mmCIF file with all atom_site columns, C-alpha atoms in Angstrom:
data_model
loop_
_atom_site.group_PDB
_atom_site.id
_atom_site.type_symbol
_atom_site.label_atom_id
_atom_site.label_alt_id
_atom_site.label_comp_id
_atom_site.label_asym_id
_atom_site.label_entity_id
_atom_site.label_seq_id
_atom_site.pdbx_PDB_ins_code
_atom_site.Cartn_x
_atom_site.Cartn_y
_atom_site.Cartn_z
_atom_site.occupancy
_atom_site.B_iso_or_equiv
_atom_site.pdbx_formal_charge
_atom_site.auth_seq_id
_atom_site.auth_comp_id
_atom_site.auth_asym_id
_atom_site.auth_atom_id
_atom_site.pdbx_PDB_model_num
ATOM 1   C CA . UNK D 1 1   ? 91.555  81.798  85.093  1.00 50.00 ? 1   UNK D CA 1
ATOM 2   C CA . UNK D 1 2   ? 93.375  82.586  88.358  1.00 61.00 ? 2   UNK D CA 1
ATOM 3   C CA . UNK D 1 3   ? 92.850  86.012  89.801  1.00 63.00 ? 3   UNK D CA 1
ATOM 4   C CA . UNK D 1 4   ? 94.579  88.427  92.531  1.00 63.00 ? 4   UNK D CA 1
ATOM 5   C CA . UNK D 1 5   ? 94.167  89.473  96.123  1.00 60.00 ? 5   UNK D CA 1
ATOM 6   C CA . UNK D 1 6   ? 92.257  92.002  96.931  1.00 54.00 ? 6   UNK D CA 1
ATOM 7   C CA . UNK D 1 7   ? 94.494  94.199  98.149  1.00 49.00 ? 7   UNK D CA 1
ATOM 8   C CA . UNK D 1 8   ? 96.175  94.566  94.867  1.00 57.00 ? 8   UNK D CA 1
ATOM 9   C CA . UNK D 1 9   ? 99.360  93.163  96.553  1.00 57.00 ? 9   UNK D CA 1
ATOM 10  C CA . UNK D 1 10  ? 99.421  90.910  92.909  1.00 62.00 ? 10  UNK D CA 1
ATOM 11  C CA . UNK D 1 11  ? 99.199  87.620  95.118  1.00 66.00 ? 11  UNK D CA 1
ATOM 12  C CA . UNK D 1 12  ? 97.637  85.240  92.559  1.00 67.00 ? 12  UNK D CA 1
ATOM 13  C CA . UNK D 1 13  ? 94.577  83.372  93.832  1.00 66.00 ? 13  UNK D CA 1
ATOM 14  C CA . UNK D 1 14  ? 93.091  79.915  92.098  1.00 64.00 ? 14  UNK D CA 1
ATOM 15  C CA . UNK D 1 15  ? 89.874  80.597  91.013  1.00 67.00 ? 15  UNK D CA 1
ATOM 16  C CA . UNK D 1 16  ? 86.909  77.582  91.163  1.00 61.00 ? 16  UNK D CA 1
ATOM 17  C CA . UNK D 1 17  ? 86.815  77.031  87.616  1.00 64.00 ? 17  UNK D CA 1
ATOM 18  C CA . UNK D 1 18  ? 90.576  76.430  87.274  1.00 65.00 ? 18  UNK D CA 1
ATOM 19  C CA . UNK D 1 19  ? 92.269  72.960  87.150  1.00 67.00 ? 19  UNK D CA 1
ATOM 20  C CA . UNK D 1 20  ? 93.371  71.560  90.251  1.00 69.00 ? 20  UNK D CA 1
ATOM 21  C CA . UNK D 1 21  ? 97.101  72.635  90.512  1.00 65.00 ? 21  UNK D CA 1
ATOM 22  C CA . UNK D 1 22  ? 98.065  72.219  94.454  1.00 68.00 ? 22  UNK D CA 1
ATOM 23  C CA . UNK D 1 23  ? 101.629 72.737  94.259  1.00 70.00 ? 23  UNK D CA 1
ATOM 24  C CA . UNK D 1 24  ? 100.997 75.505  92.062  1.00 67.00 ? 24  UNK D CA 1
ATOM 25  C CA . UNK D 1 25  ? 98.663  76.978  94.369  1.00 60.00 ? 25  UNK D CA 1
ATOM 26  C CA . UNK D 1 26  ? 101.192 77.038  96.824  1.00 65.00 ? 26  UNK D CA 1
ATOM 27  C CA . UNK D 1 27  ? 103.628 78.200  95.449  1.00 67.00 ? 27  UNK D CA 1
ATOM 28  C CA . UNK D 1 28  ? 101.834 81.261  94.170  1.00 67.00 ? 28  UNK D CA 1
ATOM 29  C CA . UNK D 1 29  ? 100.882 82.241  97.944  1.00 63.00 ? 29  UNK D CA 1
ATOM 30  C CA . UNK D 1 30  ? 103.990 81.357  99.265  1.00 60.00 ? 30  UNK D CA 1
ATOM 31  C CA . UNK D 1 31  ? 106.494 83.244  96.607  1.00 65.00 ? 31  UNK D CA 1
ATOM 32  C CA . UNK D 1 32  ? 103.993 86.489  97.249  1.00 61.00 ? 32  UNK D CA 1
ATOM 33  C CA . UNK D 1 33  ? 104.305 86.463  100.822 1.00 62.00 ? 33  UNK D CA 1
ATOM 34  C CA . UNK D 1 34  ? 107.612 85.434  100.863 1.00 60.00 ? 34  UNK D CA 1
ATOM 35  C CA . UNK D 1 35  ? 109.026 88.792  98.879  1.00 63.00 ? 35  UNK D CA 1
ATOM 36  C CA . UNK D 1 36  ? 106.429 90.334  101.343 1.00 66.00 ? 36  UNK D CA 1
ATOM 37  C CA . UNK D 1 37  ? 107.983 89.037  104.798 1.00 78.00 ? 37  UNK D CA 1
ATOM 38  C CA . UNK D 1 38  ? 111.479 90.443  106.336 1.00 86.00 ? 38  UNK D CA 1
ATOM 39  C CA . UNK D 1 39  ? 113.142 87.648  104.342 1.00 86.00 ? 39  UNK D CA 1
ATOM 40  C CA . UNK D 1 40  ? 116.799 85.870  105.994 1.00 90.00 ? 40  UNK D CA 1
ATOM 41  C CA . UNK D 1 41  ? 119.789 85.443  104.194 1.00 91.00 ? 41  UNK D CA 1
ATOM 42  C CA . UNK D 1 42  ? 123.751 84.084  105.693 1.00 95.00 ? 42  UNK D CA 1
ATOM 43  C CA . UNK D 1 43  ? 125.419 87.494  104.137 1.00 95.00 ? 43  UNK D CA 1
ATOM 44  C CA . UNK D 1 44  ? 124.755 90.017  101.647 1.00 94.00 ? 44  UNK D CA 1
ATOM 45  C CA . UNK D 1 45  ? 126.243 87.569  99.189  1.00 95.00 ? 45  UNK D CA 1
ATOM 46  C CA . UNK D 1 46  ? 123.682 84.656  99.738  1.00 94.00 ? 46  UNK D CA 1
ATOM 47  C CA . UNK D 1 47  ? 121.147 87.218  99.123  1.00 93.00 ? 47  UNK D CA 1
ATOM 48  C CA . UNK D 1 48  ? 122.575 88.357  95.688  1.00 93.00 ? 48  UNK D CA 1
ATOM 49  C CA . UNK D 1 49  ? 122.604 84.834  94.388  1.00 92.00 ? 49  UNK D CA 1
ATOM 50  C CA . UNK D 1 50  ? 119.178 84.388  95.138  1.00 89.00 ? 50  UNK D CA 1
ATOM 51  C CA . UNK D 1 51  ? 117.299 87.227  94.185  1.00 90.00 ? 51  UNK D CA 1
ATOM 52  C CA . UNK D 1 52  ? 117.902 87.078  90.614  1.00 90.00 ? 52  UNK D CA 1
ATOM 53  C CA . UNK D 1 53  ? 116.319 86.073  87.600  1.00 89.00 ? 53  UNK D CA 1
ATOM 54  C CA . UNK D 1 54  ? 113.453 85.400  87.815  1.00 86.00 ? 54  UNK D CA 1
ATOM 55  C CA . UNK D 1 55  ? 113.236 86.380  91.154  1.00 84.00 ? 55  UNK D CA 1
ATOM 56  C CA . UNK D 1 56  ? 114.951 89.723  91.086  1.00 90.00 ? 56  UNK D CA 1
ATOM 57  C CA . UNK D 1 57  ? 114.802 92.293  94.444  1.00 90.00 ? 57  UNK D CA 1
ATOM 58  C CA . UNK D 1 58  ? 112.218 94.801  93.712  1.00 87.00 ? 58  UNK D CA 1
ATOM 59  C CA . UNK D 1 59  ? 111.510 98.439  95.162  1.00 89.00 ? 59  UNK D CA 1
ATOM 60  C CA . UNK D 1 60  ? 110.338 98.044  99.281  1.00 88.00 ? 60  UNK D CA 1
ATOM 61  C CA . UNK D 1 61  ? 112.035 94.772  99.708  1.00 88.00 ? 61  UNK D CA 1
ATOM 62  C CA . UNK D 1 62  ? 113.436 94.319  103.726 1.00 90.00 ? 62  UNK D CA 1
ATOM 63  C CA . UNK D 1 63  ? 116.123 91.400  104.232 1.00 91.00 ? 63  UNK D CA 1
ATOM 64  C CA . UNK D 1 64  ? 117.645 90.420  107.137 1.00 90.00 ? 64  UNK D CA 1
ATOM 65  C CA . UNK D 1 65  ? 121.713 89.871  107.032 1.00 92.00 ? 65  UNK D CA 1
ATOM 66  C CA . UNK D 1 66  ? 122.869 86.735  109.295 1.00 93.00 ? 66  UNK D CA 1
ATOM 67  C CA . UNK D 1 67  ? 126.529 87.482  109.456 1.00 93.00 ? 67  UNK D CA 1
ATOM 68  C CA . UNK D 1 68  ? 126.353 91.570  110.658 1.00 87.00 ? 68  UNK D CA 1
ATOM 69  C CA . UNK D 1 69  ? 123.045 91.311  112.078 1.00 86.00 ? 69  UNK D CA 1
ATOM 70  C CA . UNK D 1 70  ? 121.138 93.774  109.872 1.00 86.00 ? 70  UNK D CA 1
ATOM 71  C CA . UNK D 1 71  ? 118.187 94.539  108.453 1.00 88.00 ? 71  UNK D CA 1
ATOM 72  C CA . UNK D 1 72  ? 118.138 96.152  104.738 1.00 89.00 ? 72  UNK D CA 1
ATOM 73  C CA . UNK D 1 73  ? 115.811 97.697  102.704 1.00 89.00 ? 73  UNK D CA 1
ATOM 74  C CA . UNK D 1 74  ? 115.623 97.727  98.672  1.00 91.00 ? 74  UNK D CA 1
ATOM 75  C CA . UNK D 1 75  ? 114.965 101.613 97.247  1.00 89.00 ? 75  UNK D CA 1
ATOM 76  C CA . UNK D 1 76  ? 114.647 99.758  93.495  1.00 91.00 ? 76  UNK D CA 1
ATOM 77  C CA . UNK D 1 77  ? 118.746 99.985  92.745  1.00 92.00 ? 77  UNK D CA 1
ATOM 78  C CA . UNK D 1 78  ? 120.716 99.566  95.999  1.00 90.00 ? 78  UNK D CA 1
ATOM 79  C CA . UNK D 1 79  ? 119.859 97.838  99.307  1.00 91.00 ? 79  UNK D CA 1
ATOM 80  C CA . UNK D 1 80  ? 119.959 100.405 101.998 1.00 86.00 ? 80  UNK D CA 1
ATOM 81  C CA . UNK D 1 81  ? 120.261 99.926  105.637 1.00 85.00 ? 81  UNK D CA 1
ATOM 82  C CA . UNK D 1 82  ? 117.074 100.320 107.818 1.00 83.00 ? 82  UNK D CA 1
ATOM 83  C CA . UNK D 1 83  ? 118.884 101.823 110.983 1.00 83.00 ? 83  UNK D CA 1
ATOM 84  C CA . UNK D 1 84  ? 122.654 100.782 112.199 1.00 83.00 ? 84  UNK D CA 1
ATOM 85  C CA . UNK D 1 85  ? 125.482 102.529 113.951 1.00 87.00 ? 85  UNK D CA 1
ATOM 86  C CA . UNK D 1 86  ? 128.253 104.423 112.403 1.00 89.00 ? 86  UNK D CA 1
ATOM 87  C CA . UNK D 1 87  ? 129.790 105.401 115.394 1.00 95.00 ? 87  UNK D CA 1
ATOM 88  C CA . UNK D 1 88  ? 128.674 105.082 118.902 1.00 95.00 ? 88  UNK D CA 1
ATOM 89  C CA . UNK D 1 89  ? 128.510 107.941 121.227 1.00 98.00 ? 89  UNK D CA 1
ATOM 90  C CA . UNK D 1 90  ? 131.699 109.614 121.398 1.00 98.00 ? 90  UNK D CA 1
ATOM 91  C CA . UNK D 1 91  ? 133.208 112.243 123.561 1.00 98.00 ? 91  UNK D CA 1
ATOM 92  C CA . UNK D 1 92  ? 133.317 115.363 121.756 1.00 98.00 ? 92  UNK D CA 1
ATOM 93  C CA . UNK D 1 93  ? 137.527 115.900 122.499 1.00 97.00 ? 93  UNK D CA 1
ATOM 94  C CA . UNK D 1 94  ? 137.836 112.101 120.489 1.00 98.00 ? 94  UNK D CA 1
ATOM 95  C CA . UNK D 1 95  ? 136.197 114.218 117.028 1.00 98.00 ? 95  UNK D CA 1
ATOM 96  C CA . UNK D 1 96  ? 138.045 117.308 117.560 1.00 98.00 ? 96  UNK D CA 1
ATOM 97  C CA . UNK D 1 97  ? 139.450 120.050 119.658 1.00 98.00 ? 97  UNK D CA 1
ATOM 98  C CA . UNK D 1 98  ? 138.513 122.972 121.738 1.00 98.00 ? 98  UNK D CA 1
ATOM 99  C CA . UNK D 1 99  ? 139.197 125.950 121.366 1.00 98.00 ? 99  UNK D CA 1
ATOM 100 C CA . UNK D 1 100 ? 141.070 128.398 123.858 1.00 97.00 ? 100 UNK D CA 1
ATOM 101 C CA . UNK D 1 101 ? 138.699 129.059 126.976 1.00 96.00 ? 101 UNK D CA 1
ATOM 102 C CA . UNK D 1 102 ? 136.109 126.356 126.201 1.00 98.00 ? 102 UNK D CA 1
ATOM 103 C CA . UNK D 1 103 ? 136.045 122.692 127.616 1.00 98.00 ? 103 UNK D CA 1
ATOM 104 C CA . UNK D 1 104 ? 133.782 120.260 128.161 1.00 98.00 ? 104 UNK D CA 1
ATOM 105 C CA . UNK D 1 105 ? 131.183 120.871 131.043 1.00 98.00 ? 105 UNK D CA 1
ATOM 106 C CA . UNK D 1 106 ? 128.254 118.002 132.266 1.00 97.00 ? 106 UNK D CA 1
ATOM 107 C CA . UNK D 1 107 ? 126.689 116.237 130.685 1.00 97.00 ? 107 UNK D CA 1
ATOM 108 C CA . UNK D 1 108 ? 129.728 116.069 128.863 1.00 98.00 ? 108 UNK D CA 1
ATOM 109 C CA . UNK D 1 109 ? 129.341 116.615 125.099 1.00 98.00 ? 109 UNK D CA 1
ATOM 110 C CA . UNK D 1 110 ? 129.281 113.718 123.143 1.00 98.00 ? 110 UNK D CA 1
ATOM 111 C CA . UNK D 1 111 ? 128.505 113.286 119.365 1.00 98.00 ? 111 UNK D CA 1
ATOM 112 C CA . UNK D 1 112 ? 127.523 109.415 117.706 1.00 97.00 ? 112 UNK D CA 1
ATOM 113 C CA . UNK D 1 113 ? 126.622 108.996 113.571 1.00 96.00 ? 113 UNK D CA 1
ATOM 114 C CA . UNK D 1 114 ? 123.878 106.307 112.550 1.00 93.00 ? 114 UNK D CA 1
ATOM 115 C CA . UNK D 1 115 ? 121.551 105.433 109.574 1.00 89.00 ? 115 UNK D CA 1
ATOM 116 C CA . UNK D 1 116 ? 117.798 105.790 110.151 1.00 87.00 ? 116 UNK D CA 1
ATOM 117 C CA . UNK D 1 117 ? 115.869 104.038 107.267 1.00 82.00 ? 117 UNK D CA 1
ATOM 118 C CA . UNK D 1 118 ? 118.419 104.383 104.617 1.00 80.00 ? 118 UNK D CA 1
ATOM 119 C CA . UNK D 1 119 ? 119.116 108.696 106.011 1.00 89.00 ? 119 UNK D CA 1
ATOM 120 C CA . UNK D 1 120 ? 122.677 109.530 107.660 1.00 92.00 ? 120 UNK D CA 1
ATOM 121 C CA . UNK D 1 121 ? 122.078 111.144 110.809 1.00 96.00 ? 121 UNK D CA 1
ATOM 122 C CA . UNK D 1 122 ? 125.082 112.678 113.158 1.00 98.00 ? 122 UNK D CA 1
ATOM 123 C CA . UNK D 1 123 ? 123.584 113.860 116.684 1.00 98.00 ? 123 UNK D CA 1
ATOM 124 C CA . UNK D 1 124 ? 125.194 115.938 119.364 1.00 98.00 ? 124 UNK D CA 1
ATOM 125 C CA . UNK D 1 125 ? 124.272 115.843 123.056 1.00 98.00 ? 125 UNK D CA 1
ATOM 126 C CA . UNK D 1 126 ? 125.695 117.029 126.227 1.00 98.00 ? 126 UNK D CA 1
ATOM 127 C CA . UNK D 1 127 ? 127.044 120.945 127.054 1.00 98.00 ? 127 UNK D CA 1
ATOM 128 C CA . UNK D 1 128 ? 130.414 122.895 126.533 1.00 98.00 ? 128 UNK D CA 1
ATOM 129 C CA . UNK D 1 129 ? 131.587 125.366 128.952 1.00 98.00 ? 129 UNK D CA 1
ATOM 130 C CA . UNK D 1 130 ? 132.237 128.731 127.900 1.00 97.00 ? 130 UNK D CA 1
ATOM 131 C CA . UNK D 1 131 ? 134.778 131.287 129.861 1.00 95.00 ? 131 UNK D CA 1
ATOM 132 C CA . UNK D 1 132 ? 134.348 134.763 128.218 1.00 92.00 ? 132 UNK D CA 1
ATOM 133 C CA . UNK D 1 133 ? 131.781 134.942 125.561 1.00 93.00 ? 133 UNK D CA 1
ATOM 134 C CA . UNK D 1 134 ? 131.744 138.391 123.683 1.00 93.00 ? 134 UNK D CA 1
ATOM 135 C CA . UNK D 1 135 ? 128.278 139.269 122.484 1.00 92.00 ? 135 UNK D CA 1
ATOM 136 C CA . UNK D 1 136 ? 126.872 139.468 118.358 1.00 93.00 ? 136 UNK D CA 1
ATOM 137 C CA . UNK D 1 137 ? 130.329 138.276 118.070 1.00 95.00 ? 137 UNK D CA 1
ATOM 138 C CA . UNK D 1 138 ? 130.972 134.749 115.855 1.00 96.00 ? 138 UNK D CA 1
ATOM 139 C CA . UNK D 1 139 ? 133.332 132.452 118.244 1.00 97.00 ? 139 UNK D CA 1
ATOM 140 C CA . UNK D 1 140 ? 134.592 129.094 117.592 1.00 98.00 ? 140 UNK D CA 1
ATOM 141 C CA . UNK D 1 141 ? 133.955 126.210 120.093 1.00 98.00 ? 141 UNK D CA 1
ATOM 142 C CA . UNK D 1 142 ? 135.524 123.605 118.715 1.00 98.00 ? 142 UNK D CA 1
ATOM 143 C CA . UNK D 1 143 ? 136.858 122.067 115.968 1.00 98.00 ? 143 UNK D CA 1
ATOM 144 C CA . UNK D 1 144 ? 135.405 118.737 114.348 1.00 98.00 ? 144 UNK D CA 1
ATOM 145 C CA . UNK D 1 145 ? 138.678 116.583 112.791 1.00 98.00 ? 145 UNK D CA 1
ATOM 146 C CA . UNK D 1 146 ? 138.230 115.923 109.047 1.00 97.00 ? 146 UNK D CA 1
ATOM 147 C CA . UNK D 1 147 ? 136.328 112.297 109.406 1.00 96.00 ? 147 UNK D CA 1
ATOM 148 C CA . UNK D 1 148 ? 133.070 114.475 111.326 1.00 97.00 ? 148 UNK D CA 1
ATOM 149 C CA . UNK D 1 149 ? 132.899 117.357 109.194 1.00 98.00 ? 149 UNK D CA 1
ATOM 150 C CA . UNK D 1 150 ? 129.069 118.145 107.046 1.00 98.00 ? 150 UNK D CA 1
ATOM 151 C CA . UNK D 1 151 ? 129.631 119.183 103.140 1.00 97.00 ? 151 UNK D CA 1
ATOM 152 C CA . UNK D 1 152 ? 127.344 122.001 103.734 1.00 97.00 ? 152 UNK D CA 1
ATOM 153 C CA . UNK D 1 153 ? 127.177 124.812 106.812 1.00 97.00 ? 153 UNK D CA 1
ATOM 154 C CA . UNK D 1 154 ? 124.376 123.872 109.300 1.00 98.00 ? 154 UNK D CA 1
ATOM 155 C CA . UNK D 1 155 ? 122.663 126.310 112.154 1.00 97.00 ? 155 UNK D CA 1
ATOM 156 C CA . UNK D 1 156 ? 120.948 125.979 115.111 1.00 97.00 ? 156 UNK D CA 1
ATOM 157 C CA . UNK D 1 157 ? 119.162 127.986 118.059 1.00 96.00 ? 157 UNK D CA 1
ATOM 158 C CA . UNK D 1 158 ? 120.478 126.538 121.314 1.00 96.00 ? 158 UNK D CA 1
ATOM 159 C CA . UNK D 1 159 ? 119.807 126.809 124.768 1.00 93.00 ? 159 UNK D CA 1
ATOM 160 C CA . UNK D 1 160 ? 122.465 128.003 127.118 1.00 94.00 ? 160 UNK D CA 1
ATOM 161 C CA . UNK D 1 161 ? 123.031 129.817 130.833 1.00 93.00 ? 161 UNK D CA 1
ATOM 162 C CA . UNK D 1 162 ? 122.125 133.483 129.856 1.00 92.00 ? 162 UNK D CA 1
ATOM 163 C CA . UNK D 1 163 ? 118.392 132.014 128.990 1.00 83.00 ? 163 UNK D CA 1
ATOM 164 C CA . UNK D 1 164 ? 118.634 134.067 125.737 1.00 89.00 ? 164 UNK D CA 1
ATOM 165 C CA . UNK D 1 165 ? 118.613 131.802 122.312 1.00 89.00 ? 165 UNK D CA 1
ATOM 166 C CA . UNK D 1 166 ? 122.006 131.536 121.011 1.00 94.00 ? 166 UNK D CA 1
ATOM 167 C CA . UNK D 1 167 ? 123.302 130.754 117.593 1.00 96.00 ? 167 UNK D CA 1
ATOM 168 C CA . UNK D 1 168 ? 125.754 127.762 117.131 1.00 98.00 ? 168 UNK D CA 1
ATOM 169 C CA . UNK D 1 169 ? 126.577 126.778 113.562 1.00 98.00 ? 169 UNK D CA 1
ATOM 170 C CA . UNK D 1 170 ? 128.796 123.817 112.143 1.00 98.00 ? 170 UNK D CA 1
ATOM 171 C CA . UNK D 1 171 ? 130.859 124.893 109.149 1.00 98.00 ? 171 UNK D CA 1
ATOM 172 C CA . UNK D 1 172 ? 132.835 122.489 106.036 1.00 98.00 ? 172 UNK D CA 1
ATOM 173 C CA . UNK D 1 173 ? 135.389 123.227 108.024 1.00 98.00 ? 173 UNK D CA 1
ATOM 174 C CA . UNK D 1 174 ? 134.383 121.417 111.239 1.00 98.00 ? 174 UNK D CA 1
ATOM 175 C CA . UNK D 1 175 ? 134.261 124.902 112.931 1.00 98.00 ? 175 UNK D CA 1
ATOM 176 C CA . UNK D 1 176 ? 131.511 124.642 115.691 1.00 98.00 ? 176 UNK D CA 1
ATOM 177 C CA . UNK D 1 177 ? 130.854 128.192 116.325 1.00 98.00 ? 177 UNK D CA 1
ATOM 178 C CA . UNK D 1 178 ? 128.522 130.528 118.614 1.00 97.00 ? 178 UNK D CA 1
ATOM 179 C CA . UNK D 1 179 ? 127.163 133.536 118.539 1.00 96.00 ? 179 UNK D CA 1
ATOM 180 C CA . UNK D 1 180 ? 124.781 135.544 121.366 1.00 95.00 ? 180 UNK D CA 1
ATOM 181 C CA . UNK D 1 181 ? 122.594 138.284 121.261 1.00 93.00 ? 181 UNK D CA 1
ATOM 182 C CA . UNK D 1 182 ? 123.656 141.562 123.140 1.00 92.00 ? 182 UNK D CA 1
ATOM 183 C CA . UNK D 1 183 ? 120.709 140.877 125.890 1.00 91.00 ? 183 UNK D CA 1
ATOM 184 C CA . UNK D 1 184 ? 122.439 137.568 126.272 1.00 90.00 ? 184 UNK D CA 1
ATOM 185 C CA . UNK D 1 185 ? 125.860 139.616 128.001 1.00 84.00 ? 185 UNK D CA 1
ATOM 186 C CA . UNK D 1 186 ? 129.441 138.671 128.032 1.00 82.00 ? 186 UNK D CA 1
ATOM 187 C CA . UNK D 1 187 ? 128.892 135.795 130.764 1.00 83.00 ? 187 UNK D CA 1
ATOM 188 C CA . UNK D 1 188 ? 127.352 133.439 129.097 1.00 93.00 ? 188 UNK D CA 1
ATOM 189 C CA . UNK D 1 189 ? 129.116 130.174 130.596 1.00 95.00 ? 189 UNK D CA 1
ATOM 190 C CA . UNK D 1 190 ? 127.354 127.081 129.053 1.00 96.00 ? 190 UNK D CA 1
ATOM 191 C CA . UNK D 1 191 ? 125.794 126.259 126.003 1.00 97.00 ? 191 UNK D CA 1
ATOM 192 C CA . UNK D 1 192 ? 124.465 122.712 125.407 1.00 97.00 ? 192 UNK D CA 1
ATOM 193 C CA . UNK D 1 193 ? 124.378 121.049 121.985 1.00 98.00 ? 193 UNK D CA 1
ATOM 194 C CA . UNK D 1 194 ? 121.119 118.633 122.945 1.00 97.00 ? 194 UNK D CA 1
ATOM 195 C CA . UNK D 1 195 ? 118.874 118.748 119.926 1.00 95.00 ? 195 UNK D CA 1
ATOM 196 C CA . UNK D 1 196 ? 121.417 119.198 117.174 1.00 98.00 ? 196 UNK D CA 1
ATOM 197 C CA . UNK D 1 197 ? 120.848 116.648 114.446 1.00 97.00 ? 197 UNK D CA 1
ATOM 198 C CA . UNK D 1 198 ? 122.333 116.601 110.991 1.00 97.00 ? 198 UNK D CA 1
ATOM 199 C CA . UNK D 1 199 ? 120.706 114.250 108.069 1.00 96.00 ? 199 UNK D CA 1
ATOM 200 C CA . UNK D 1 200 ? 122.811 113.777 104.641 1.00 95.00 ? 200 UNK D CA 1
ATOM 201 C CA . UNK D 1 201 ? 125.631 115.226 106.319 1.00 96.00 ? 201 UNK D CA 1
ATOM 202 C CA . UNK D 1 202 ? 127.668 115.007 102.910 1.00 92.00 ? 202 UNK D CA 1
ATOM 203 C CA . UNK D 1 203 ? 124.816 115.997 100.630 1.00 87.00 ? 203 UNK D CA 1
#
């Protein structure tokens, strides 16, 4: 009676008292590694007519689409991307709109969306210039258009010219706002957005 691997990876394995069976053999090593391996199809179409009965996709599955050049992972009811771009790095002013008396500054501020294994992420790099900043006061930035703004408010502790920590939070309602600290003063005149990183934006 034919066993399994010893890794409990269920990859059947003749036994010496079983009946010579090459094909079979065979086959039961190659099916198991196959479903195993980062497995190739033409399109995501070529893949649903193959992995069916009785070979249906199964939880931790990776595939590689052919036709958009992507690799996919199967979370046991949907096939998920590994990583691929939503949107490539953007300038900040193609998302949105400053607000009066801030601008861009260098690097300039840029802001790009992917998926890392099967997560949403939008990122933000670069720095916006600030020309009067009043202190423990909550001041919009900028304004993210209606494609680029998170379900939920996020916050963040960012670096910026008066070496003090300040405060910038992205609201529903695309509002990128900051706030300082009194020790901070009322010239603060740069605050850069390097670091901020939002997963499940829409969750």
């Amino acid at each position: 009676m034919a066993g399994t691997d010893s890794y409990g990876q269920g990859i059947v394995v003749a036994q010496l008292l079983d009946a010579p069976d090459a094909e079979t053999l065979a086959r039961n090593i190659a099916d198991a590694l196959a479903q195993r391996s980062v497995m190739r199809f033409a399109s995501a179409t070529a893949r649903a007519a193959t992995l069916t009965n009785p070979t249906p996709a199964v939880a931790g599955m990776v595939t590689y689409l052919q036709d958009v050049k992507r690799l996919e992972f199967y979370t046991g009811s949907a096939w998920s991307p590994l990583s691929a771009s939503l949107m490539d790095w953007t300038a900040l002013n193609g998302v949105g709109s400053y607000s009066s008396g801030f601008a861009a500054s260098t690097p300039p501020p840029r802001m790009r969306k992917y998926v890392e294994v099967g997560t949403e992420v939008w990122e933000f790099e670069g720095a916006i210039s600030i020309t009067t900043l009043p202190v423990e006061t909550t001041t919009t930035m900028f304004t993210l258009g209606t494609l680029h703004r998170p379900t939920s408010g996020r916050g963040f502790e960012q670096y910026n010219s008066s070496h003090h920590a300040a405060r910038v939070t992205i609201a529903p309602d695309g509002k990128i706002s900051i706030s300082v600290p009194s020790a901070a003063g009322a010239n603060v005149s740069k605050v850069w957005l390097d670091g901020i990183r939002i997963t499940n934006p829409t969750a």
